[in-house]
Coordinates of C-alpha atoms and ligand atoms in Angstrom, one line a residue:
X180 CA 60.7 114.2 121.8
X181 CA 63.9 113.0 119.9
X182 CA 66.9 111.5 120.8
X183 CA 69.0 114.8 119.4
X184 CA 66.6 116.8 121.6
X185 CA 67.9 114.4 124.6
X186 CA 71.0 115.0 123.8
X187 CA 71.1 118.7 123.6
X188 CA 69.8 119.3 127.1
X189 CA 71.7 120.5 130.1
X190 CA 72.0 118.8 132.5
X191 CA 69.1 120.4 135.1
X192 CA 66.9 119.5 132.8
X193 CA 67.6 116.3 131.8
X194 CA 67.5 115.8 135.3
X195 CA 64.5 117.3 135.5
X196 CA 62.9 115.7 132.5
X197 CA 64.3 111.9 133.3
X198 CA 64.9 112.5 137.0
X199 CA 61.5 110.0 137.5
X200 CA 62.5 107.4 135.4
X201 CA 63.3 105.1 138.3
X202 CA 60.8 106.4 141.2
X203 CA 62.5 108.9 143.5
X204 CA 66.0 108.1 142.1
X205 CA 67.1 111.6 140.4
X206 CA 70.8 110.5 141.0
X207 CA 70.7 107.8 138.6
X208 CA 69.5 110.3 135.6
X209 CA 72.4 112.6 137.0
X210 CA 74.3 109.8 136.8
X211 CA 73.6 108.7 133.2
X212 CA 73.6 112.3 131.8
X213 CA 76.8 112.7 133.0
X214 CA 78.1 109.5 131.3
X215 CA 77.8 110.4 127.2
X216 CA 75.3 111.0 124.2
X217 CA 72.8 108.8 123.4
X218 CA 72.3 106.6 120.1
X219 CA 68.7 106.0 120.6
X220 CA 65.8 105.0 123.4
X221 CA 67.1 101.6 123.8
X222 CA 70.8 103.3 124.3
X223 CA 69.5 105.5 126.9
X224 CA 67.3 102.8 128.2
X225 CA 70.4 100.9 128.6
X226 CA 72.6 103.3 130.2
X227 CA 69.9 103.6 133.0
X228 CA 69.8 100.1 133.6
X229 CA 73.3 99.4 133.6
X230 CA 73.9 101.9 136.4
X231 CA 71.1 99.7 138.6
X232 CA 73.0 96.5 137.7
X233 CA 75.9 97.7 139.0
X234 CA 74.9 99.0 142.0
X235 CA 76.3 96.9 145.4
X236 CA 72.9 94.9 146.8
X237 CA 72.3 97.5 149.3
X238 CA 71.9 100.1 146.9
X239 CA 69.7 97.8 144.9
X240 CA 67.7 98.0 147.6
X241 CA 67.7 101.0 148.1
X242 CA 66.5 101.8 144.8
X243 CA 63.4 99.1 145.7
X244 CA 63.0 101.2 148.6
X245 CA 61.9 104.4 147.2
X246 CA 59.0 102.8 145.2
X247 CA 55.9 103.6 147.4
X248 CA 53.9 100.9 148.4
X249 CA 50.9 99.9 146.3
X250 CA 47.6 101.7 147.1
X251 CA 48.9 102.6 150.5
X252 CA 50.2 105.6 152.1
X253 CA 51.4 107.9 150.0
X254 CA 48.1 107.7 147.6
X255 CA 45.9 108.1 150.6
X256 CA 47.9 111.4 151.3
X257 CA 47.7 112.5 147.7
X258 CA 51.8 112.4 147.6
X259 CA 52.3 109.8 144.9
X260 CA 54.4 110.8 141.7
X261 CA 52.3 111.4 139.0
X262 CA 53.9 108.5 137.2
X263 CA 53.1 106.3 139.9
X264 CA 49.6 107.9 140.4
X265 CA 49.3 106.9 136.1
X266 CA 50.6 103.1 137.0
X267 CA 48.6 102.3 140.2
X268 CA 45.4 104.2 138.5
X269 CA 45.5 102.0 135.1
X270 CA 45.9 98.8 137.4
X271 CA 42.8 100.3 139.1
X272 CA 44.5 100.2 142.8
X273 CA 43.4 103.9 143.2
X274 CA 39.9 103.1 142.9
X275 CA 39.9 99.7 145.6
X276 CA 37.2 99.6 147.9
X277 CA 37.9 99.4 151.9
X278 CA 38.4 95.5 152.1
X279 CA 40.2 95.0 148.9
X280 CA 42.5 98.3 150.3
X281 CA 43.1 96.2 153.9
X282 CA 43.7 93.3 152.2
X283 CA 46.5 94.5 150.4
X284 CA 47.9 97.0 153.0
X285 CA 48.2 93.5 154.7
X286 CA 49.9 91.7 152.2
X287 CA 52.0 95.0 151.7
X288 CA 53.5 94.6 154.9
X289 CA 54.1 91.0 155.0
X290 CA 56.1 91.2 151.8
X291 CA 58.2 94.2 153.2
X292 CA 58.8 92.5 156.2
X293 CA 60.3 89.5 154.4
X294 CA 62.4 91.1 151.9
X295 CA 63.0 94.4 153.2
X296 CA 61.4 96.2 149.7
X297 CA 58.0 97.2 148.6
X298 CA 56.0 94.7 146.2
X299 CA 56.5 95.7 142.9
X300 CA 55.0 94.5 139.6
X301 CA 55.1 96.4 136.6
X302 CA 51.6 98.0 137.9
X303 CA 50.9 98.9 134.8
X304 CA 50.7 95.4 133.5
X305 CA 48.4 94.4 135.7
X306 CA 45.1 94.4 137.2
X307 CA 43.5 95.1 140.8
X308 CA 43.0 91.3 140.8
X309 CA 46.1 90.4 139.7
X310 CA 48.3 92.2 142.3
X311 CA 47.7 90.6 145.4
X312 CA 47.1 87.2 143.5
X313 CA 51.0 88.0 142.2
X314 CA 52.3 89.0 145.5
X315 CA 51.1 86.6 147.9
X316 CA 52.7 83.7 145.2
X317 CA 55.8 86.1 145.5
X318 CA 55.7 85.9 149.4
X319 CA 57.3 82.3 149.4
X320 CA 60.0 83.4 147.0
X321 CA 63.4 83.2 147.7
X322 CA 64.9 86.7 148.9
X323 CA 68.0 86.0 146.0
X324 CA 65.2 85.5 143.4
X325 CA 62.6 88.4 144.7
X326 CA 65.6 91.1 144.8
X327 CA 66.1 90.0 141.5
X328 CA 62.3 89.7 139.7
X329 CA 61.8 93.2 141.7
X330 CA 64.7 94.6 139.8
X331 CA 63.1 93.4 136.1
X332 CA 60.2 95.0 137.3
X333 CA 61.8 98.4 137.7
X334 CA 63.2 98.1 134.0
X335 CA 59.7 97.5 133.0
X336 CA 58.5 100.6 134.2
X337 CA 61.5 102.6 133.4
X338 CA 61.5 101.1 130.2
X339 CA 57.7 102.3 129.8
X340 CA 57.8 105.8 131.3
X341 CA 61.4 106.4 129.1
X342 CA 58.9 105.3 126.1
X343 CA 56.0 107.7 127.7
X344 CA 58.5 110.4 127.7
X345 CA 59.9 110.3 123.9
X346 CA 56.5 109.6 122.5
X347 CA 57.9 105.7 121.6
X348 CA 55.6 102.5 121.4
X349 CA 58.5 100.6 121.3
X350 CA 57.5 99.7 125.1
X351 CA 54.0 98.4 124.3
X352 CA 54.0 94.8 125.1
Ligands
GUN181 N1 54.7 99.4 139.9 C1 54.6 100.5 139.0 N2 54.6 101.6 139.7 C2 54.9 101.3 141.0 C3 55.0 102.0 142.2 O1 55.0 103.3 142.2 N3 55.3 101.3 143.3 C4 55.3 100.0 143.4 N4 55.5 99.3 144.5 N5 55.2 99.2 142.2 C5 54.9 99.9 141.1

């Protein structure tokens, strides 16, 4: 897909098509479709991420909030986005045996109930070893400085699934 095609949508189904970008936050694409026309990926890319930045902290939050946990819940039940079903399969999280699982259902819920927001790493980045090795150093973060790492890791995935979307390896790392 092409920027000009991007631009020539309506807006149902650019929500439709972008509405995932960040997880479960169709009101930001709403939000940025309404705004202009796009130059390119990285304009668009930016015009999503601007409207997170500017958002007060609780809405930050909020945004953190809709992420599902990591192997938890919502992939037991089969109720994952298929975005986040791609992510948390690649790390291998969908495929974690029953200790590993507990382990990090525990370290899940310790992390939420410090900062109030599911762990989030770019799951994509990273590895079933990885994960809970990242979180449990992220446990003795700051709450300033975790709101904020957890919001560079939502760019990382939006910036990815944006790529995903227009057929761009400009995301590759
Ligand atoms: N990292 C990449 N995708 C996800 C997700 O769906 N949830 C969380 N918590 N982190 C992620």
């Amino acid at each position: 897909m092409d920027i000009e095609k991007v631009n020539s949508m309506d807006f149902g189904e650019f929500v439709d098509v972008f509405g995932n970008v960040v997880e479960r936050c169709p009101l930001i694409a709403a939000a940025v479709r309404s705004q202009c026309l796009f130059s390119d990926l990285e304009d668009l890319e930016q015009h999503f991420f601007a409207f997170t930045d500017a958002l007060p902290q609780s809405g930050q939050e909020g945004v953190l909030r809709c992420h599902p946990d990591l192997a938890g819940r919502e992939l037991q039940r089969g109720e994952l986005s298929a975005e986040s079903q791609r992510e948390q399969s690649a790390a291998g999280l969908t495929s974690l045996g029953a200790a590993e699982r507990l382990w990090l259902a525990e370290l899940n819920a310790q992390y939420r109930a410090r900062f109030g927001f599911p762990f989030m790493p770019a799951a994509r980045l990273s590895d079933r070893a990885a994960v809970p090795r990242e979180l449990a150093r992220r446990l003795h973060c700051p709450p300033a400085q975790e709101l904020s790492t957890a919001l560079g890791e939502v760019k990382k995935i939006g910036r990815r699934r944006l790529a995903d979307l227009l057929g761009s390896h400009a995301a590759e790392p």
